[in-house]
PDB file of C-alpha atoms in Angstrom:
ATOM      1  CA  UNK A  19      23.803 -19.283 -12.908  1.00 97.00           C
ATOM      2  CA  UNK A  20      23.578 -15.506 -13.162  1.00 98.00           C
ATOM      3  CA  UNK A  21      21.829 -13.062 -10.822  1.00 98.00           C
ATOM      4  CA  UNK A  22      21.771  -9.288 -10.934  1.00 98.00           C
ATOM      5  CA  UNK A  23      19.974  -6.394  -9.315  1.00 98.00           C
ATOM      6  CA  UNK A  24      20.608  -3.553 -11.767  1.00 98.00           C
ATOM      7  CA  UNK A  25      19.822   0.064 -12.352  1.00 98.00           C
ATOM      8  CA  UNK A  26      20.249  -0.477 -16.027  1.00 98.00           C
ATOM      9  CA  UNK A  27      17.646  -1.677 -18.624  1.00 98.00           C
ATOM     10  CA  UNK A  28      17.634  -5.449 -18.743  1.00 98.00           C
ATOM     11  CA  UNK A  29      19.220  -7.116 -21.735  1.00 98.00           C
ATOM     12  CA  UNK A  30      16.710 -10.009 -22.139  1.00 98.00           C
ATOM     13  CA  UNK A  31      18.381 -11.592 -25.160  1.00 98.00           C
ATOM     14  CA  UNK A  32      21.714 -11.437 -23.298  1.00 98.00           C
ATOM     15  CA  UNK A  33      20.015 -13.531 -20.489  1.00 98.00           C
ATOM     16  CA  UNK A  34      18.836 -16.088 -23.048  1.00 98.00           C
ATOM     17  CA  UNK A  35      22.356 -16.328 -24.523  1.00 98.00           C
ATOM     18  CA  UNK A  36      23.849 -16.852 -21.066  1.00 98.00           C
ATOM     19  CA  UNK A  37      21.652 -19.889 -20.290  1.00 98.00           C
ATOM     20  CA  UNK A  38      21.346 -21.730 -23.702  1.00 98.00           C
ATOM     21  CA  UNK A  39      23.526 -24.661 -24.529  1.00 98.00           C
ATOM     22  CA  UNK A  40      23.499 -27.137 -27.362  1.00 98.00           C
ATOM     23  CA  UNK A  41      22.010 -29.791 -25.087  1.00 97.00           C
ATOM     24  CA  UNK A  42      18.892 -27.717 -24.467  1.00 98.00           C
ATOM     25  CA  UNK A  43      15.644 -28.222 -26.234  1.00 98.00           C
ATOM     26  CA  UNK A  44      13.844 -25.412 -24.316  1.00 98.00           C
ATOM     27  CA  UNK A  45      14.631 -21.899 -23.220  1.00 98.00           C
ATOM     28  CA  UNK A  46      11.979 -19.978 -21.357  1.00 98.00           C
ATOM     29  CA  UNK A  47      12.211 -16.218 -21.022  1.00 98.00           C
ATOM     30  CA  UNK A  48       9.733 -14.670 -18.557  1.00 98.00           C
ATOM     31  CA  UNK A  49       9.576 -10.916 -18.364  1.00 98.00           C
ATOM     32  CA  UNK A  50       7.662  -8.843 -15.832  1.00 98.00           C
ATOM     33  CA  UNK A  51       6.575  -5.558 -17.422  1.00 98.00           C
ATOM     34  CA  UNK A  52       5.435  -2.255 -15.918  1.00 97.00           C
ATOM     35  CA  UNK A  53       1.717  -1.932 -16.655  1.00 96.00           C
ATOM     36  CA  UNK A  54      -0.401   1.272 -16.663  1.00 96.00           C
ATOM     37  CA  UNK A  55      -2.923   0.340 -14.001  1.00 95.00           C
ATOM     38  CA  UNK A  56      -3.262  -1.104 -10.530  1.00 94.00           C
ATOM     39  CA  UNK A  57      -6.405  -1.505  -8.417  1.00 91.00           C
ATOM     40  CA  UNK A  58      -8.346   0.623 -10.783  1.00 92.00           C
ATOM     41  CA  UNK A  59      -5.818   3.551 -10.740  1.00 95.00           C
ATOM     42  CA  UNK A  60      -3.850   4.806 -13.714  1.00 97.00           C
ATOM     43  CA  UNK A  61      -0.158   4.227 -13.113  1.00 97.00           C
ATOM     44  CA  UNK A  62       2.319   6.373 -15.068  1.00 97.00           C
ATOM     45  CA  UNK A  63       5.611   5.227 -13.598  1.00 96.00           C
ATOM     46  CA  UNK A  64       7.226   3.066 -10.874  1.00 97.00           C
ATOM     47  CA  UNK A  65      10.183   3.214  -8.619  1.00 98.00           C
ATOM     48  CA  UNK A  66      11.692  -0.060  -7.445  1.00 98.00           C
ATOM     49  CA  UNK A  67      13.964  -0.161  -4.456  1.00 98.00           C
ATOM     50  CA  UNK A  68      15.896  -3.175  -3.060  1.00 98.00           C
ATOM     51  CA  UNK A  69      18.000  -4.117  -0.054  1.00 98.00           C
ATOM     52  CA  UNK A  70      20.491  -4.926  -2.772  1.00 98.00           C
ATOM     53  CA  UNK A  71      22.944  -7.241  -1.059  1.00 96.00           C
ATOM     54  CA  UNK A  72      20.262  -9.371   0.511  1.00 98.00           C
ATOM     55  CA  UNK A  73      18.159  -9.350  -2.590  1.00 98.00           C
ATOM     56  CA  UNK A  74      21.046 -10.731  -4.643  1.00 98.00           C
ATOM     57  CA  UNK A  75      21.782 -13.354  -2.051  1.00 97.00           C
ATOM     58  CA  UNK A  76      18.165 -14.415  -1.851  1.00 98.00           C
ATOM     59  CA  UNK A  77      17.798 -14.622  -5.588  1.00 98.00           C
ATOM     60  CA  UNK A  78      20.951 -16.741  -5.904  1.00 98.00           C
ATOM     61  CA  UNK A  79      19.632 -19.080  -3.126  1.00 98.00           C
ATOM     62  CA  UNK A  80      16.295 -19.349  -4.925  1.00 98.00           C
ATOM     63  CA  UNK A  81      18.003 -20.185  -8.269  1.00 98.00           C
ATOM     64  CA  UNK A  82      20.234 -22.750  -6.577  1.00 98.00           C
ATOM     65  CA  UNK A  83      17.234 -24.384  -4.901  1.00 98.00           C
ATOM     66  CA  UNK A  84      15.177 -24.421  -8.102  1.00 98.00           C
ATOM     67  CA  UNK A  85      18.098 -25.741 -10.091  1.00 98.00           C
ATOM     68  CA  UNK A  86      18.263 -28.632  -7.602  1.00 98.00           C
ATOM     69  CA  UNK A  87      14.580 -29.370  -7.879  1.00 98.00           C
ATOM     70  CA  UNK A  88      14.088 -29.541 -11.663  1.00 98.00           C
ATOM     71  CA  UNK A  89      15.988 -30.955 -14.669  1.00 98.00           C
ATOM     72  CA  UNK A  90      17.246 -27.562 -15.843  1.00 98.00           C
ATOM     73  CA  UNK A  91      20.594 -26.684 -17.368  1.00 98.00           C
ATOM     74  CA  UNK A  92      20.946 -23.049 -16.202  1.00 98.00           C
ATOM     75  CA  UNK A  93      19.104 -20.041 -14.875  1.00 98.00           C
ATOM     76  CA  UNK A  94      19.642 -16.298 -15.210  1.00 98.00           C
ATOM     77  CA  UNK A  95      17.627 -13.644 -13.393  1.00 98.00           C
ATOM     78  CA  UNK A  96      17.790  -9.869 -13.574  1.00 98.00           C
ATOM     79  CA  UNK A  97      15.662  -7.430 -11.506  1.00 98.00           C
ATOM     80  CA  UNK A  98      15.798  -3.741 -12.336  1.00 98.00           C
ATOM     81  CA  UNK A  99      15.560  -1.030  -9.689  1.00 98.00           C
ATOM     82  CA  UNK A 100      15.173   2.742  -9.889  1.00 98.00           C
ATOM     83  CA  UNK A 101      12.782   4.681 -12.067  1.00 98.00           C
ATOM     84  CA  UNK A 102      10.823   2.670 -14.649  1.00 98.00           C
ATOM     85  CA  UNK A 103       8.079   3.666 -17.011  1.00 97.00           C
ATOM     86  CA  UNK A 104       5.201   1.842 -18.652  1.00 97.00           C
ATOM     87  CA  UNK A 105       6.427  -1.016 -20.801  1.00 97.00           C
ATOM     88  CA  UNK A 106       9.844  -1.289 -19.109  1.00 98.00           C
ATOM     89  CA  UNK A 107      11.001  -4.781 -18.137  1.00 98.00           C
ATOM     90  CA  UNK A 108      11.304  -4.906 -14.364  1.00 98.00           C
ATOM     91  CA  UNK A 109      12.260  -8.518 -14.069  1.00 98.00           C
ATOM     92  CA  UNK A 110      13.519 -11.195 -16.438  1.00 98.00           C
ATOM     93  CA  UNK A 111      14.060 -14.865 -15.836  1.00 98.00           C
ATOM     94  CA  UNK A 112      15.739 -17.153 -18.414  1.00 98.00           C
ATOM     95  CA  UNK A 113      15.762 -20.891 -17.839  1.00 98.00           C
ATOM     96  CA  UNK A 114      17.275 -23.502 -20.124  1.00 98.00           C
ATOM     97  CA  UNK A 115      16.530 -27.262 -20.000  1.00 98.00           C
ATOM     98  CA  UNK A 116      16.701 -30.310 -22.193  1.00 98.00           C
ATOM     99  CA  UNK A 117      12.887 -30.441 -22.133  1.00 98.00           C
ATOM    100  CA  UNK A 118      10.229 -27.706 -21.801  1.00 98.00           C
ATOM    101  CA  UNK A 119       8.285 -29.064 -18.839  1.00 98.00           C
ATOM    102  CA  UNK A 120      11.104 -28.533 -16.388  1.00 98.00           C
ATOM    103  CA  UNK A 121      11.920 -25.100 -17.842  1.00 98.00           C
ATOM    104  CA  UNK A 122       8.334 -23.892 -17.463  1.00 98.00           C
ATOM    105  CA  UNK A 123       8.023 -25.181 -13.934  1.00 98.00           C
ATOM    106  CA  UNK A 124      11.373 -23.770 -12.811  1.00 98.00           C
ATOM    107  CA  UNK A 125      10.630 -20.401 -14.378  1.00 98.00           C
ATOM    108  CA  UNK A 126       7.322 -20.184 -12.572  1.00 98.00           C
ATOM    109  CA  UNK A 127       8.871 -21.191  -9.227  1.00 98.00           C
ATOM    110  CA  UNK A 128      11.548 -18.535  -9.477  1.00 98.00           C
ATOM    111  CA  UNK A 129       9.125 -15.698  -9.984  1.00 98.00           C
ATOM    112  CA  UNK A 130       6.727 -16.948  -7.308  1.00 98.00           C
ATOM    113  CA  UNK A 131       9.492 -17.268  -4.752  1.00 98.00           C
ATOM    114  CA  UNK A 132      10.996 -13.962  -5.794  1.00 98.00           C
ATOM    115  CA  UNK A 133       7.697 -12.300  -4.925  1.00 97.00           C
ATOM    116  CA  UNK A 134       7.556 -14.024  -1.489  1.00 97.00           C
ATOM    117  CA  UNK A 135      11.151 -13.833  -0.340  1.00 97.00           C
ATOM    118  CA  UNK A 136      13.248 -11.113  -2.077  1.00 98.00           C
ATOM    119  CA  UNK A 137      13.391  -7.710  -0.365  1.00 98.00           C
ATOM    120  CA  UNK A 138      12.326  -5.395  -3.176  1.00 98.00           C
ATOM    121  CA  UNK A 139       9.697  -2.628  -2.944  1.00 98.00           C
ATOM    122  CA  UNK A 140       7.617  -0.724  -5.551  1.00 98.00           C
ATOM    123  CA  UNK A 141       6.416   2.898  -5.410  1.00 98.00           C
ATOM    124  CA  UNK A 142       3.664   3.629  -7.803  1.00 97.00           C
ATOM    125  CA  UNK A 143       3.193   7.097  -9.349  1.00 97.00           C
ATOM    126  CA  UNK A 144      -0.342   7.760 -10.518  1.00 97.00           C
ATOM    127  CA  UNK A 145      -1.793   9.934 -13.237  1.00 95.00           C
ATOM    128  CA  UNK A 146      -3.303  12.310 -10.626  1.00 95.00           C
ATOM    129  CA  UNK A 147       0.168  13.098  -9.200  1.00 96.00           C
ATOM    130  CA  UNK A 148      -0.133  10.900  -6.107  1.00 97.00           C
ATOM    131  CA  UNK A 149       2.285   8.130  -5.295  1.00 97.00           C
ATOM    132  CA  UNK A 150       2.154   5.162  -2.898  1.00 97.00           C
ATOM    133  CA  UNK A 151       4.162   2.106  -1.891  1.00 97.00           C
ATOM    134  CA  UNK A 152       2.451  -0.960  -3.165  1.00 96.00           C
ATOM    135  CA  UNK A 153       0.972  -3.105  -0.415  1.00 93.00           C
ATOM    136  CA  UNK A 154       3.266  -6.087  -0.614  1.00 93.00           C
ATOM    137  CA  UNK A 155       3.298  -9.479   1.017  1.00 94.00           C
ATOM    138  CA  UNK A 156       4.859 -10.373   4.295  1.00 95.00           C
ATOM    139  CA  UNK A 157       8.161 -11.968   3.325  1.00 93.00           C
ATOM    140  CA  UNK A 158       8.515 -15.744   3.946  1.00 86.00           C
ATOM    141  CA  UNK A 159      11.994 -16.962   4.791  1.00 82.00           C
ATOM    142  CA  UNK A 160      12.961 -19.337   1.940  1.00 74.00           C
TER     143      UNK A 160
ATOM    144  CA  UNK B  11      34.707  -8.530  22.233  1.00 44.00           C
ATOM    145  CA  UNK B  12      37.688  -6.303  21.342  1.00 47.00           C
ATOM    146  CA  UNK B  13      40.730  -6.478  23.597  1.00 46.00           C
ATOM    147  CA  UNK B  14      40.670  -3.881  26.321  1.00 43.00           C
ATOM    148  CA  UNK B  15      36.888  -3.598  26.390  1.00 47.00           C
ATOM    149  CA  UNK B  16      35.270  -4.086  29.765  1.00 51.00           C
ATOM    150  CA  UNK B  17      32.836  -6.960  30.067  1.00 54.00           C
ATOM    151  CA  UNK B  18      29.206  -6.105  30.352  1.00 59.00           C
ATOM    152  CA  UNK B  19      29.324  -2.939  28.237  1.00 75.00           C
ATOM    153  CA  UNK B  20      26.697  -2.340  25.626  1.00 89.00           C
ATOM    154  CA  UNK B  21      26.840  -3.274  21.971  1.00 96.00           C
ATOM    155  CA  UNK B  22      26.029  -1.154  18.963  1.00 97.00           C
ATOM    156  CA  UNK B  23      23.662  -2.385  16.349  1.00 97.00           C
ATOM    157  CA  UNK B  24      22.814  -0.677  13.067  1.00 98.00           C
ATOM    158  CA  UNK B  25      19.214  -0.711  11.903  1.00 97.00           C
ATOM    159  CA  UNK B  26      18.305  -0.066   8.248  1.00 98.00           C
ATOM    160  CA  UNK B  27      14.869   1.119   7.064  1.00 98.00           C
ATOM    161  CA  UNK B  28      13.598   0.687   3.524  1.00 98.00           C
ATOM    162  CA  UNK B  29      10.687   1.960   1.478  1.00 98.00           C
ATOM    163  CA  UNK B  30       7.584   2.835   3.546  1.00 97.00           C
ATOM    164  CA  UNK B  31       9.488   2.309   6.813  1.00 96.00           C
ATOM    165  CA  UNK B  32      12.108   4.870   5.753  1.00 96.00           C
ATOM    166  CA  UNK B  33       9.262   7.293   4.931  1.00 96.00           C
ATOM    167  CA  UNK B  34       7.683   6.688   8.393  1.00 94.00           C
ATOM    168  CA  UNK B  35      10.944   7.254  10.280  1.00 93.00           C
ATOM    169  CA  UNK B  36      12.352   9.920   7.986  1.00 94.00           C
ATOM    170  CA  UNK B  37      15.712   8.220   7.973  1.00 95.00           C
ATOM    171  CA  UNK B  38      17.355   5.185   6.426  1.00 96.00           C
ATOM    172  CA  UNK B  39      19.483   4.012   9.305  1.00 96.00           C
ATOM    173  CA  UNK B  40      19.803   4.308  13.062  1.00 96.00           C
ATOM    174  CA  UNK B  41      22.624   3.187  15.416  1.00 96.00           C
ATOM    175  CA  UNK B  42      21.421   1.970  18.755  1.00 95.00           C
ATOM    176  CA  UNK B  43      23.303   0.891  21.812  1.00 95.00           C
ATOM    177  CA  UNK B  44      21.811  -2.126  23.656  1.00 96.00           C
ATOM    178  CA  UNK B  45      22.857  -4.354  26.506  1.00 96.00           C
ATOM    179  CA  UNK B  46      24.893  -7.280  25.435  1.00 95.00           C
ATOM    180  CA  UNK B  47      22.798 -10.392  24.826  1.00 95.00           C
ATOM    181  CA  UNK B  48      19.808  -8.340  23.585  1.00 97.00           C
ATOM    182  CA  UNK B  49      17.582  -9.959  21.003  1.00 97.00           C
ATOM    183  CA  UNK B  50      15.739  -8.709  17.961  1.00 98.00           C
ATOM    184  CA  UNK B  51      12.607  -8.004  19.946  1.00 97.00           C
ATOM    185  CA  UNK B  52      14.513  -5.740  22.324  1.00 96.00           C
ATOM    186  CA  UNK B  53      16.000  -3.845  19.416  1.00 97.00           C
ATOM    187  CA  UNK B  54      12.567  -3.289  17.831  1.00 96.00           C
ATOM    188  CA  UNK B  55      11.234  -1.918  21.069  1.00 94.00           C
ATOM    189  CA  UNK B  56      14.247   0.418  21.335  1.00 94.00           C
ATOM    190  CA  UNK B  57      13.726   1.587  17.783  1.00 95.00           C
ATOM    191  CA  UNK B  58      10.037   2.289  18.482  1.00 93.00           C
ATOM    192  CA  UNK B  59      11.128   4.844  21.149  1.00 91.00           C
ATOM    193  CA  UNK B  60      12.710   6.954  18.345  1.00 87.00           C
ATOM    194  CA  UNK B  61      10.742   9.737  16.719  1.00 81.00           C
ATOM    195  CA  UNK B  62       7.871   8.506  14.505  1.00 86.00           C
ATOM    196  CA  UNK B  63       8.947   4.889  14.886  1.00 83.00           C
ATOM    197  CA  UNK B  64       5.929   4.255  17.061  1.00 86.00           C
ATOM    198  CA  UNK B  65       3.938   4.372  13.851  1.00 90.00           C
ATOM    199  CA  UNK B  66       5.655   1.214  12.582  1.00 93.00           C
ATOM    200  CA  UNK B  67       3.159  -1.653  12.422  1.00 93.00           C
ATOM    201  CA  UNK B  68       2.761  -3.963  15.421  1.00 91.00           C
ATOM    202  CA  UNK B  69       4.558  -6.795  13.673  1.00 92.00           C
ATOM    203  CA  UNK B  70       7.668  -6.083  11.685  1.00 95.00           C
ATOM    204  CA  UNK B  71       9.905  -8.539   9.800  1.00 97.00           C
ATOM    205  CA  UNK B  72      13.626  -8.044  10.138  1.00 98.00           C
ATOM    206  CA  UNK B  73      16.735  -9.527   8.606  1.00 98.00           C
ATOM    207  CA  UNK B  74      19.910  -9.767  10.667  1.00 98.00           C
ATOM    208  CA  UNK B  75      23.043  -9.576   8.489  1.00 98.00           C
ATOM    209  CA  UNK B  76      20.851 -10.193   5.400  1.00 97.00           C
ATOM    210  CA  UNK B  77      18.993 -13.264   6.741  1.00 97.00           C
ATOM    211  CA  UNK B  78      15.389 -13.211   7.909  1.00 97.00           C
ATOM    212  CA  UNK B  79      15.407 -13.579  11.639  1.00 97.00           C
ATOM    213  CA  UNK B  80      12.933 -14.095  14.489  1.00 96.00           C
ATOM    214  CA  UNK B  81      12.290 -11.825  17.546  1.00 96.00           C
ATOM    215  CA  UNK B  82      14.246 -14.265  19.646  1.00 97.00           C
ATOM    216  CA  UNK B  83      17.432 -14.007  17.546  1.00 98.00           C
ATOM    217  CA  UNK B  84      20.257 -12.791  19.838  1.00 98.00           C
ATOM    218  CA  UNK B  85      22.261  -9.885  18.442  1.00 98.00           C
ATOM    219  CA  UNK B  86      25.940  -9.205  18.723  1.00 97.00           C
ATOM    220  CA  UNK B  87      28.003  -6.005  18.415  1.00 97.00           C
ATOM    221  CA  UNK B  88      28.124  -4.682  14.843  1.00 97.00           C
ATOM    222  CA  UNK B  89      25.067  -6.596  13.605  1.00 98.00           C
ATOM    223  CA  UNK B  90      23.080  -5.032  10.780  1.00 98.00           C
ATOM    224  CA  UNK B  91      19.345  -5.334  11.254  1.00 98.00           C
ATOM    225  CA  UNK B  92      17.141  -4.488   8.313  1.00 98.00           C
ATOM    226  CA  UNK B  93      13.491  -3.616   8.921  1.00 98.00           C
ATOM    227  CA  UNK B  94      11.739  -5.282   5.977  1.00 98.00           C
ATOM    228  CA  UNK B  95       8.361  -3.824   4.919  1.00 97.00           C
ATOM    229  CA  UNK B  96       5.995  -6.102   2.985  1.00 97.00           C
ATOM    230  CA  UNK B  97       7.790  -6.844  -0.277  1.00 98.00           C
ATOM    231  CA  UNK B  98       6.540  -6.188  -3.800  1.00 97.00           C
ATOM    232  CA  UNK B  99       9.189  -7.232  -6.280  1.00 97.00           C
ATOM    233  CA  UNK B 100       8.595  -8.638  -9.735  1.00 96.00           C
TER     234      UNK B 100
END
């Protein structure tokens, strides 16, 4: 299992290499990517911020929980923080499993729980020069 | 309690503020002294007395030493209490 909160661009193929083994018939790579619009406004850039120590702990706990719930071989998750521009990968989740069904389900559960539990925030910068913290969701203890 | 400290003295708790809460307060941390045995709810009320902190929402989520905690959670000297605005990772 591998979890990182990083200021550096995410090496997605490195994540895939970390999780794949010869016993795996499926590797799912999910990437969350910075898009150029939100709620009808044109977004030009984002800044992500994390409570880094807690975010890492929470992500590790989520991965351990998901690994226990599905027939997966390994998981690797990276979340980028700092300044990102359109098209940058903000989060990547790699899951390996003998069979695809478990890999898909585990990947989906990690991203959904990340969004509900992990203390990370997003400041959007708009084309008109304004900026605002994205209205997030009230965190749910995992 | 450290040796030599009188019983019944206060305790110091560090609060951390992130994202929009940091913007509201204009600072990213605050050390507050509280009576021993105080809980999270008491800390939040003490924080609200500082500067613009009265503009924090009525309900705030906190984590004590990096775990989500309730208003009833009792604090001890040296605890780190993070005020967690609604999250938006991913």
